Short mmCIF file of C-alpha atoms and ligand atoms in Angstrom, two decimals:
data_model
loop_
_atom_site.label_atom_id
_atom_site.label_comp_id
_atom_site.label_asym_id
_atom_site.label_seq_id
_atom_site.Cartn_x
_atom_site.Cartn_y
_atom_site.Cartn_z
CA MET A 1 79.50 -27.02 49.70
CA PRO A 2 76.72 -27.23 46.69
CA GLU A 3 73.75 -24.95 47.88
CA LYS A 4 70.80 -27.66 49.20
CA VAL A 5 67.53 -28.21 47.89
CA ASN A 6 64.31 -29.08 49.98
CA ILE A 7 62.39 -31.51 47.15
CA LEU A 8 59.11 -32.82 46.77
CA LEU A 9 58.53 -36.15 45.08
CA VAL A 10 54.94 -36.95 43.40
CA GLY A 11 54.44 -40.54 42.90
CA GLY A 12 54.93 -43.93 44.41
CA GLY A 13 55.91 -46.22 41.68
CA GLY A 14 58.80 -48.34 40.76
CA ARG A 15 59.90 -45.54 38.47
CA GLU A 16 59.30 -42.95 41.71
CA HIS A 17 61.64 -45.78 43.95
CA ALA A 18 64.72 -45.22 41.01
CA ILE A 19 64.09 -41.42 41.03
CA ALA A 20 64.31 -41.09 44.74
CA THR A 21 67.37 -43.14 44.79
CA ALA A 22 68.99 -40.94 42.24
CA ILE A 23 67.95 -37.65 44.25
CA SER A 24 69.70 -39.66 47.42
CA ARG A 25 72.99 -40.19 46.34
CA SER A 26 72.85 -36.37 45.28
CA PRO A 27 74.89 -33.77 47.10
CA ARG A 28 72.73 -31.14 46.91
CA VAL A 29 69.67 -32.99 48.23
CA GLY A 30 68.19 -31.22 51.57
CA ASP A 31 65.03 -32.62 52.61
CA LEU A 32 63.51 -35.03 50.48
CA TRP A 33 59.57 -35.41 50.64
CA LEU A 34 56.77 -38.10 49.39
CA THR A 35 53.43 -38.05 48.64
CA HIS A 36 53.57 -42.15 48.36
CA PRO A 37 55.18 -43.18 51.47
CA ASP A 38 53.15 -46.24 51.59
CA ASN A 39 55.99 -47.83 49.23
CA PRO A 40 58.43 -49.13 51.81
CA GLY A 41 61.62 -48.62 49.31
CA LEU A 42 60.69 -44.90 48.84
CA ALA A 43 59.69 -44.54 53.04
CA ARG A 44 63.31 -45.53 53.21
CA LEU A 45 64.42 -42.53 51.51
CA GLY A 46 62.24 -39.57 52.74
CA ARG A 47 59.58 -38.42 54.74
CA SER A 48 55.85 -38.04 53.85
CA VAL A 49 53.76 -35.44 52.84
CA ASP A 50 50.97 -34.81 55.51
CA VAL A 51 48.19 -33.34 53.21
CA PRO A 52 46.20 -34.68 50.59
CA VAL A 53 47.54 -34.67 47.34
CA SER A 54 44.97 -33.79 44.67
CA ALA A 55 44.70 -31.75 42.01
CA ARG A 56 41.21 -30.47 43.59
CA GLU A 57 42.58 -29.53 46.79
CA ILE A 58 46.08 -28.66 45.13
CA TYR A 59 46.18 -25.59 47.14
CA ARG A 60 47.02 -27.50 50.09
CA LEU A 61 50.06 -28.99 48.41
CA GLN A 62 51.41 -25.73 47.57
CA GLN A 63 50.96 -24.44 51.49
CA PHE A 64 52.83 -27.21 52.05
CA CYS A 65 55.72 -26.70 49.74
CA ASP A 66 55.75 -22.70 50.66
CA HIS A 67 55.89 -23.82 54.28
CA LYS A 68 58.71 -26.80 54.01
CA LYS A 69 60.49 -24.61 51.73
CA ILE A 70 60.71 -27.21 48.59
CA GLY A 71 62.85 -25.57 46.02
CA LEU A 72 62.41 -28.67 43.34
CA VAL A 73 58.91 -30.42 42.68
CA VAL A 74 59.52 -33.75 40.45
CA VAL A 75 56.27 -35.26 39.33
CA GLY A 76 56.96 -39.32 38.14
CA PRO A 77 53.34 -39.81 36.86
CA GLU A 78 51.60 -38.85 33.43
CA GLU A 79 48.10 -38.21 35.66
CA PRO A 80 49.37 -35.32 37.81
CA LEU A 81 51.26 -33.80 34.75
CA ALA A 82 48.14 -33.90 32.97
CA GLU A 83 46.03 -32.60 35.84
CA GLY A 84 48.46 -29.66 35.44
CA PHE A 85 50.49 -30.33 38.88
CA ALA A 86 53.53 -28.49 37.23
CA ASN A 87 51.19 -25.49 36.36
CA LYS A 88 50.20 -25.00 39.88
CA LEU A 89 52.83 -26.18 42.18
CA ALA A 90 55.50 -23.80 40.50
CA SER A 91 56.23 -20.41 42.27
CA PRO A 92 58.84 -17.68 42.15
CA THR A 93 60.74 -19.78 44.57
CA ARG A 94 60.09 -23.05 43.23
CA VAL A 95 60.55 -24.71 40.00
CA VAL A 96 59.07 -28.41 38.36
CA PHE A 97 60.47 -31.05 36.86
CA GLY A 98 57.62 -32.18 34.35
CA PRO A 99 55.94 -30.38 31.53
CA VAL A 100 52.73 -28.01 32.38
CA SER A 101 48.86 -29.24 31.32
CA ASP A 102 49.44 -28.15 27.80
CA ALA A 103 52.36 -30.00 26.72
CA ALA A 104 51.71 -32.88 28.90
CA ARG A 105 48.45 -33.42 26.22
CA LEU A 106 50.74 -34.87 24.50
CA GLU A 107 50.25 -38.12 26.17
CA ALA A 108 46.65 -37.43 27.58
CA ASP A 109 45.12 -36.92 24.29
CA LYS A 110 46.61 -38.98 21.52
CA ALA A 111 44.24 -37.30 19.24
CA TRP A 112 45.79 -34.14 19.39
CA ALA A 113 49.03 -35.89 19.72
CA LYS A 114 48.16 -36.92 16.49
CA GLN A 115 47.56 -33.83 14.81
CA VAL A 116 50.68 -32.18 16.52
CA MET A 117 52.58 -35.06 14.23
CA ARG A 118 50.76 -34.71 11.29
CA SER A 119 51.31 -30.72 11.37
CA ALA A 120 54.86 -31.29 11.85
CA SER A 121 55.51 -34.07 9.48
CA ILE A 122 56.91 -36.37 12.11
CA PRO A 123 56.48 -40.42 11.52
CA THR A 124 53.94 -42.33 12.34
CA GLY A 125 50.67 -44.44 11.42
CA ASP A 126 47.94 -43.04 10.09
CA SER A 127 45.38 -42.87 11.48
CA ARG A 128 41.73 -41.26 11.69
CA THR A 129 39.88 -40.23 14.98
CA PHE A 130 36.89 -41.00 15.90
CA THR A 131 34.09 -39.84 18.69
CA ASP A 132 30.93 -41.88 16.97
CA PHE A 133 30.87 -45.87 17.17
CA THR A 134 29.17 -46.26 14.04
CA ALA A 135 31.28 -44.10 11.93
CA ALA A 136 34.23 -45.55 13.43
CA LYS A 137 32.69 -49.22 12.84
CA SER A 138 32.14 -48.40 8.86
CA TYR A 139 35.92 -47.19 8.85
CA VAL A 140 37.17 -50.35 10.33
CA GLU A 141 34.83 -52.23 8.08
CA SER A 142 36.12 -50.50 5.34
CA ARG A 143 39.65 -51.31 5.89
CA GLU A 144 41.82 -54.23 4.36
CA GLU A 145 43.68 -55.04 7.70
CA ALA A 146 42.85 -55.02 11.09
CA PRO A 147 44.12 -51.61 12.77
CA VAL A 148 45.13 -50.78 16.05
CA ILE A 149 42.35 -48.97 18.37
CA LYS A 150 43.07 -46.34 20.86
CA ALA A 151 41.54 -44.58 23.60
CA ALA A 152 42.56 -41.35 23.41
CA GLY A 153 43.08 -40.50 27.19
CA LEU A 154 44.82 -41.47 29.73
CA ALA A 155 43.96 -45.43 30.52
CA LYS A 156 46.62 -46.62 32.93
CA GLY A 157 48.55 -48.01 29.75
CA LYS A 158 45.19 -50.41 28.74
CA GLY A 159 43.58 -48.17 26.31
CA VAL A 160 45.57 -49.97 23.22
CA ILE A 161 44.16 -52.73 21.39
CA VAL A 162 46.69 -54.42 18.55
CA ALA A 163 43.71 -56.50 17.46
CA ALA A 164 44.54 -59.90 15.32
CA THR A 165 41.03 -59.15 13.27
CA LYS A 166 38.48 -56.68 12.00
CA GLU A 167 35.96 -58.23 14.23
CA GLU A 168 38.33 -57.81 17.37
CA ALA A 169 39.19 -54.36 16.42
CA ILE A 170 35.20 -53.48 16.39
CA VAL A 171 34.98 -55.33 19.81
CA ALA A 172 37.03 -53.29 21.06
CA LEU A 173 35.43 -49.84 19.79
CA GLU A 174 32.33 -51.16 21.34
CA ARG A 175 33.93 -51.90 24.77
CA ILE A 176 35.60 -48.36 24.70
CA MET A 177 32.79 -46.49 23.03
CA VAL A 178 29.76 -48.16 23.85
CA GLN A 179 30.36 -49.66 26.95
CA LYS A 180 32.66 -47.24 28.36
CA VAL A 181 35.25 -49.28 29.71
CA PHE A 182 37.90 -46.51 30.06
CA GLY A 183 35.12 -43.79 30.97
CA ASP A 184 35.74 -40.45 29.82
CA ALA A 185 39.46 -41.81 28.37
CA GLY A 186 37.47 -43.54 25.63
CA ARG A 187 35.17 -40.49 24.10
CA THR A 188 37.50 -40.49 21.65
CA VAL A 189 39.61 -43.27 19.75
CA VAL A 190 42.33 -42.88 17.27
CA VAL A 191 42.08 -45.80 14.57
CA GLU A 192 45.68 -46.51 13.59
CA GLU A 193 47.60 -48.52 11.15
CA ARG A 194 49.18 -51.41 12.32
CA LEU A 195 52.98 -51.39 12.16
CA GLU A 196 55.70 -53.72 12.57
CA GLY A 197 58.66 -53.98 13.49
CA PRO A 198 61.31 -53.83 16.66
CA GLU A 199 60.25 -51.28 19.33
CA VAL A 200 62.82 -49.32 20.90
CA SER A 201 61.73 -46.38 24.04
CA VAL A 202 64.35 -43.44 22.99
CA LEU A 203 63.84 -40.65 26.11
CA ALA A 204 64.90 -36.98 26.36
CA ILE A 205 65.30 -34.23 28.72
CA VAL A 206 64.27 -31.01 27.26
CA ASP A 207 64.69 -27.38 28.86
CA GLY A 208 62.35 -25.85 26.73
CA ARG A 209 65.40 -25.04 23.92
CA ASN A 210 67.70 -27.74 24.60
CA ILE A 211 67.36 -31.26 24.49
CA LEU A 212 69.31 -33.97 26.02
CA VAL A 213 68.67 -37.70 24.94
CA LEU A 214 68.92 -40.21 26.82
CA PRO A 215 70.66 -43.74 25.76
CA PRO A 216 67.74 -46.03 24.30
CA CYS A 217 66.37 -48.46 26.37
CA GLN A 218 64.11 -51.33 25.07
CA ASP A 219 60.78 -52.29 27.13
CA HIS A 220 59.28 -55.57 26.92
CA LYS A 221 55.32 -54.67 26.90
CA ARG A 222 54.31 -58.19 26.57
CA LEU A 223 52.98 -60.50 29.95
CA GLY A 224 54.87 -63.80 28.62
CA ASP A 225 57.88 -65.00 27.32
CA GLN A 226 58.42 -64.47 23.42
CA ASP A 227 56.19 -61.21 23.13
CA THR A 228 52.84 -63.60 23.85
CA GLY A 229 50.01 -62.62 25.94
CA PRO A 230 48.21 -59.26 26.69
CA ASN A 231 50.48 -55.73 26.71
CA THR A 232 51.28 -54.70 30.14
CA GLY A 233 52.90 -51.33 31.53
CA GLY A 234 56.23 -53.29 30.92
CA MET A 235 57.57 -56.53 32.18
CA GLY A 236 61.33 -55.55 32.20
CA ALA A 237 63.26 -53.36 30.25
CA PHE A 238 67.22 -52.71 29.49
CA CYS A 239 69.28 -50.38 28.44
CA PRO A 240 71.53 -49.54 26.28
CA SER A 241 69.10 -50.81 23.64
CA THR A 242 71.66 -51.27 20.69
CA THR A 243 68.68 -52.08 17.95
CA LEU A 244 68.85 -48.31 17.32
CA THR A 245 72.24 -47.13 15.67
CA ALA A 246 74.13 -43.88 16.47
CA GLU A 247 72.78 -42.98 13.47
CA MET A 248 69.00 -43.77 14.01
CA MET A 249 69.59 -42.07 17.09
CA GLN A 250 70.30 -38.86 14.96
CA THR A 251 67.68 -39.30 12.85
CA VAL A 252 65.36 -39.89 15.78
CA GLU A 253 66.35 -36.40 16.99
CA ARG A 254 66.67 -34.30 13.53
CA GLU A 255 63.11 -36.13 12.39
CA ILE A 256 61.00 -36.76 15.56
CA LEU A 257 62.18 -35.09 18.68
CA VAL A 258 63.32 -31.53 17.28
CA PRO A 259 60.09 -31.03 15.09
CA THR A 260 57.86 -31.75 18.22
CA ILE A 261 59.48 -29.57 20.75
CA ASP A 262 59.67 -26.65 17.64
CA GLY A 263 55.95 -27.51 16.67
CA LEU A 264 54.57 -26.89 20.23
CA ARG A 265 56.55 -23.87 20.28
CA ARG A 266 54.95 -22.65 17.56
CA ASP A 267 51.63 -23.20 19.39
CA GLY A 268 52.77 -21.27 22.54
CA ILE A 269 53.72 -24.26 24.33
CA GLU A 270 57.25 -24.70 26.01
CA TYR A 271 58.12 -28.09 26.65
CA ARG A 272 60.45 -29.05 30.06
CA GLY A 273 60.53 -32.25 31.46
CA VAL A 274 61.16 -35.82 30.02
CA LEU A 275 60.02 -36.18 26.49
CA TYR A 276 59.44 -39.73 25.39
CA ALA A 277 59.13 -41.41 21.95
CA GLY A 278 57.38 -45.23 21.74
CA LEU A 279 58.98 -46.22 18.55
CA MET A 280 58.42 -48.86 16.15
CA LEU A 281 61.56 -49.31 13.74
CA THR A 282 59.55 -49.95 10.33
CA PRO A 283 61.22 -50.87 7.08
CA ALA A 284 60.46 -47.26 6.40
CA GLY A 285 62.23 -45.66 9.24
CA PRO A 286 61.72 -45.06 12.89
CA LYS A 287 57.70 -44.24 13.61
CA VAL A 288 56.51 -42.79 16.92
CA LEU A 289 53.61 -45.11 18.63
CA GLU A 290 53.44 -42.71 21.33
CA PHE A 291 54.58 -39.76 23.16
CA ASN A 292 54.79 -40.03 27.13
CA VAL A 293 55.36 -37.02 28.92
CA ARG A 294 57.11 -38.73 31.52
CA PHE A 295 60.11 -41.43 32.70
CA GLY A 296 59.21 -44.24 31.22
CA ASP A 297 58.39 -47.21 33.78
CA PRO A 298 60.37 -49.53 33.68
CA GLU A 299 62.78 -47.93 31.72
CA CYS A 300 63.40 -45.48 34.21
CA GLN A 301 64.85 -48.11 36.29
CA PRO A 302 67.77 -49.13 34.24
CA LEU A 303 68.42 -45.40 32.83
CA MET A 304 68.75 -44.31 37.14
CA ALA A 305 71.06 -47.66 37.84
CA ARG A 306 73.25 -46.15 35.16
CA LEU A 307 73.35 -42.38 35.86
CA LYS A 308 76.16 -41.26 37.10
CA SER A 309 75.56 -37.17 37.11
CA ASP A 310 74.00 -35.75 39.85
CA ILE A 311 70.38 -35.88 39.22
CA VAL A 312 69.34 -32.46 40.98
CA GLU A 313 71.93 -30.71 39.33
CA LEU A 314 70.40 -32.31 35.86
CA MET A 315 66.55 -31.52 37.31
CA MET A 316 67.58 -27.88 38.29
CA ALA A 317 70.04 -27.14 35.08
CA THR A 318 66.70 -28.14 32.64
CA CYS A 319 64.44 -25.92 34.93
CA ALA A 320 66.41 -23.15 34.55
CA GLY A 321 66.60 -23.65 30.43
CA LYS A 322 70.62 -24.38 31.16
CA LEU A 323 70.94 -27.99 29.74
CA ASP A 324 73.43 -27.38 27.54
CA GLN A 325 75.54 -26.16 30.33
CA ILE A 326 75.69 -29.53 31.93
CA ASP A 327 77.29 -32.61 31.29
CA VAL A 328 75.92 -36.07 31.97
CA GLU A 329 77.77 -38.97 32.29
CA TRP A 330 76.36 -42.76 32.56
CA SER A 331 77.90 -45.99 33.59
CA GLU A 332 79.49 -48.10 30.76
CA GLN A 333 77.73 -51.15 32.21
CA PRO A 334 74.49 -51.87 31.04
CA ALA A 335 71.69 -52.49 33.13
CA CYS A 336 69.00 -55.05 32.92
CA CYS A 337 65.48 -54.66 35.08
CA VAL A 338 63.20 -57.76 35.18
CA VAL A 339 59.72 -56.98 36.79
CA LEU A 340 58.50 -59.14 39.16
CA ALA A 341 54.46 -59.21 39.04
CA ALA A 342 51.52 -60.07 41.11
CA LYS A 343 49.07 -62.92 40.51
CA GLY A 344 46.43 -61.96 37.92
CA TYR A 345 48.82 -59.07 36.46
CA PRO A 346 47.44 -57.07 34.43
CA ASP A 347 43.79 -57.29 34.67
CA LYS A 348 42.92 -58.19 38.67
CA PRO A 349 46.21 -58.29 40.41
CA ARG A 350 46.26 -60.01 43.54
CA ALA A 351 47.29 -57.86 46.79
CA GLY A 352 48.05 -59.15 50.42
CA ASP A 353 51.14 -62.08 49.29
CA ILE A 354 53.79 -62.21 51.57
CA ILE A 355 57.49 -61.30 50.21
CA THR A 356 60.31 -63.12 51.05
CA GLY A 357 64.22 -62.97 50.15
CA LEU A 358 64.46 -59.38 49.11
CA ASP A 359 67.38 -58.71 51.92
CA GLN A 360 69.23 -61.73 50.25
CA ALA A 361 68.37 -60.52 46.95
CA GLU A 362 69.74 -56.75 47.64
CA LYS A 363 72.94 -58.06 49.06
CA LEU A 364 74.34 -59.35 45.36
CA PRO A 365 76.70 -57.11 43.41
CA GLY A 366 75.26 -54.62 41.09
CA VAL A 367 71.69 -55.19 42.33
CA THR A 368 69.31 -52.71 43.27
CA ILE A 369 65.25 -53.94 44.04
CA PHE A 370 63.31 -51.03 43.33
CA HIS A 371 59.45 -51.40 44.72
CA ALA A 372 56.47 -50.67 42.71
CA GLY A 373 53.24 -52.49 44.21
CA THR A 374 54.41 -53.28 47.57
CA LYS A 375 53.44 -52.07 51.03
CA ARG A 376 53.93 -52.83 54.96
CA GLY A 377 51.70 -55.52 56.04
CA GLU A 378 49.96 -55.89 59.84
CA LYS A 379 53.38 -57.21 60.99
CA GLY A 380 55.45 -55.55 59.54
CA GLN A 381 56.56 -57.72 56.63
CA ILE A 382 56.54 -56.52 52.92
CA VAL A 383 53.23 -57.53 51.08
CA THR A 384 52.55 -57.27 47.40
CA SER A 385 49.84 -54.40 46.60
CA GLY A 386 50.01 -53.57 42.97
CA GLY A 387 50.44 -55.40 39.36
CA ARG A 388 54.06 -54.87 39.32
CA VAL A 389 55.93 -55.44 42.02
CA LEU A 390 59.01 -55.38 42.01
CA GLY A 391 61.45 -54.26 39.60
CA VAL A 392 64.81 -56.37 40.10
CA THR A 393 67.79 -54.09 38.12
CA ALA A 394 71.59 -55.27 38.17
CA LEU A 395 74.45 -53.78 36.23
CA GLY A 396 76.81 -56.18 34.72
CA VAL A 397 80.02 -55.74 32.79
CA ASP A 398 77.78 -56.92 29.41
CA LEU A 399 74.43 -57.34 29.14
CA SER A 400 74.47 -60.87 29.54
CA ASP A 401 76.05 -60.40 32.47
CA ALA A 402 73.35 -57.79 33.47
CA ARG A 403 70.42 -59.95 32.95
CA ARG A 404 72.45 -62.78 34.85
CA ARG A 405 72.71 -61.06 37.97
CA ALA A 406 69.29 -59.37 37.84
CA TYR A 407 67.45 -63.07 37.39
CA GLU A 408 69.74 -64.36 40.05
CA ALA A 409 68.35 -61.73 42.13
CA ALA A 410 64.81 -62.34 41.15
CA ASP A 411 64.96 -65.85 42.00
CA LEU A 412 65.65 -65.42 45.40
CA ILE A 413 62.85 -63.11 45.63
CA GLN A 414 59.28 -65.14 46.49
CA PHE A 415 55.76 -64.55 46.85
CA ASP A 416 52.96 -66.76 46.21
CA GLY A 417 51.51 -66.06 42.37
CA LYS A 418 55.13 -64.75 41.07
CA VAL A 419 54.57 -63.75 37.85
CA MET A 420 58.15 -62.50 35.74
CA ARG A 421 59.54 -63.11 31.85
CA ARG A 422 62.77 -65.27 31.32
CA ASP A 423 63.74 -63.30 28.56
CA ILE A 424 64.25 -59.66 29.30
CA GLY A 425 66.88 -58.82 27.76
CA ALA A 426 67.66 -61.82 26.09
CA GLY A 427 68.20 -62.62 21.84
CA VAL A 428 69.27 -58.84 21.32
P1 AMP B 501 51.15 -46.91 23.00
O1 AMP B 501 50.60 -47.31 24.69
O2 AMP B 501 50.49 -46.16 22.07
O3 AMP B 501 52.65 -47.20 23.29
O4 AMP B 501 50.79 -48.91 22.59
C1 AMP B 501 51.12 -49.86 23.95
C2 AMP B 501 51.42 -50.89 22.78
O5 AMP B 501 50.80 -51.46 21.41
C3 AMP B 501 52.83 -50.74 22.00
O6 AMP B 501 53.98 -50.55 22.82
C4 AMP B 501 53.09 -51.25 20.79
O7 AMP B 501 53.46 -52.65 21.43
C5 AMP B 501 51.33 -51.71 20.59
N1 AMP B 501 51.26 -50.67 18.90
C6 AMP B 501 50.86 -49.31 19.54
N2 AMP B 501 50.61 -48.72 18.38
C7 AMP B 501 50.72 -49.54 17.53
C8 AMP B 501 50.67 -49.77 15.62
N3 AMP B 501 50.84 -48.37 15.32
N4 AMP B 501 51.07 -50.96 15.47
C9 AMP B 501 51.97 -51.98 16.14
N5 AMP B 501 51.58 -51.95 17.53
C10 AMP B 501 51.09 -51.02 18.06
N1 LIG B 502 57.13 -48.76 29.69
C1 LIG B 502 56.18 -48.11 29.16
C2 LIG B 502 55.38 -46.74 29.57
O1 LIG B 502 56.20 -46.06 30.57
O2 LIG B 502 54.73 -46.32 29.45
#
């Protein structure tokens, strides 16, 4: 019998439901504890932490972990990683899957990430960093093309404005730097050259030394079909993406992932956890749009649907610096995840709409439904409670089969104001 380990999972969205589902399949899982049991999908899989979950009172969570003999903490979202959950929850008897705060800065501080990329000669768009609105405005005015404006800090996926005109770019600067719509996250702004090309997400698991590149995924960021409408956290994803050839994957590993990890190590920062490179495949080769320090959401959902190996083994090996000693197996079948979002997403999602059809949809072959923004209503029914509500994920013999199954399930699920794209995984 493999040794069991008690696990604490931090986070409560679709990504964490997908991770928890994979953890539950492991013969190694002992007790699974959850920080966000309000998510009814997650609640089915574990027990609820009964202390506050915050960086300020982290000692409460430390005590909880000691008391419950937690051996592995898995941190899903970027905020707790940036706040140092990985530093503070690790102990001589407990490992944490997720980078320490100095490494999580790769996502939490886009200006710093640009510096890391520059000093390691990693391909990325040209950019400049500003803390002064007037200087940023003059720079935008002096350019020929409209640039992309990025709040340097964490802004819940809303801090990037791909401006169509220079005027629009200046309005974005004003909103971020003068009106401070993202608060401190907009104290520093990155003004970046606009790149063109298809986008892919390459995620890797890193144990400090070894890098395990995961099959590439493609996310659909815009709200509307054919990539129209505002940027969102992601309206659906599929895996594997065939846009990146095996040769390009090797280039990404050699020219982007390895130098990033090496560059951090030279600065005394050891990276452990998921490193996610958001890439644009430009005519001059793949360039980094952003780094994330966690699984993507929704990318995690098709990835977890395809993962055949034991994720607890994988995470423990990562934390022990022994990734080179394990084999990771993926299903031959592609997976497609269609996000169902609430009315008003991404600006002002409406909560409280009753969701029906989940049981029926879940029974379809190959289909798994991950809960993202749902909760139990007063009468026990499942209602919407966030922007992205569900990630309807299906495996299929090929991508078009996976798509068909995901949409068949998605169509069975109803709630007022349901928003979904019809073209996830189409035309690729
Ligand atoms: P990020 O959060 O940095 O990935 O940005 C969100 C989205 O904005 C990306 O997925 C791209 O679609 C777009 N984007 C970011 N940077 C650029 C860029 N330099 N050129 C064109 N589009 C970009
Ligand atoms: N799907 C994009 C992200 O997780 O940032």
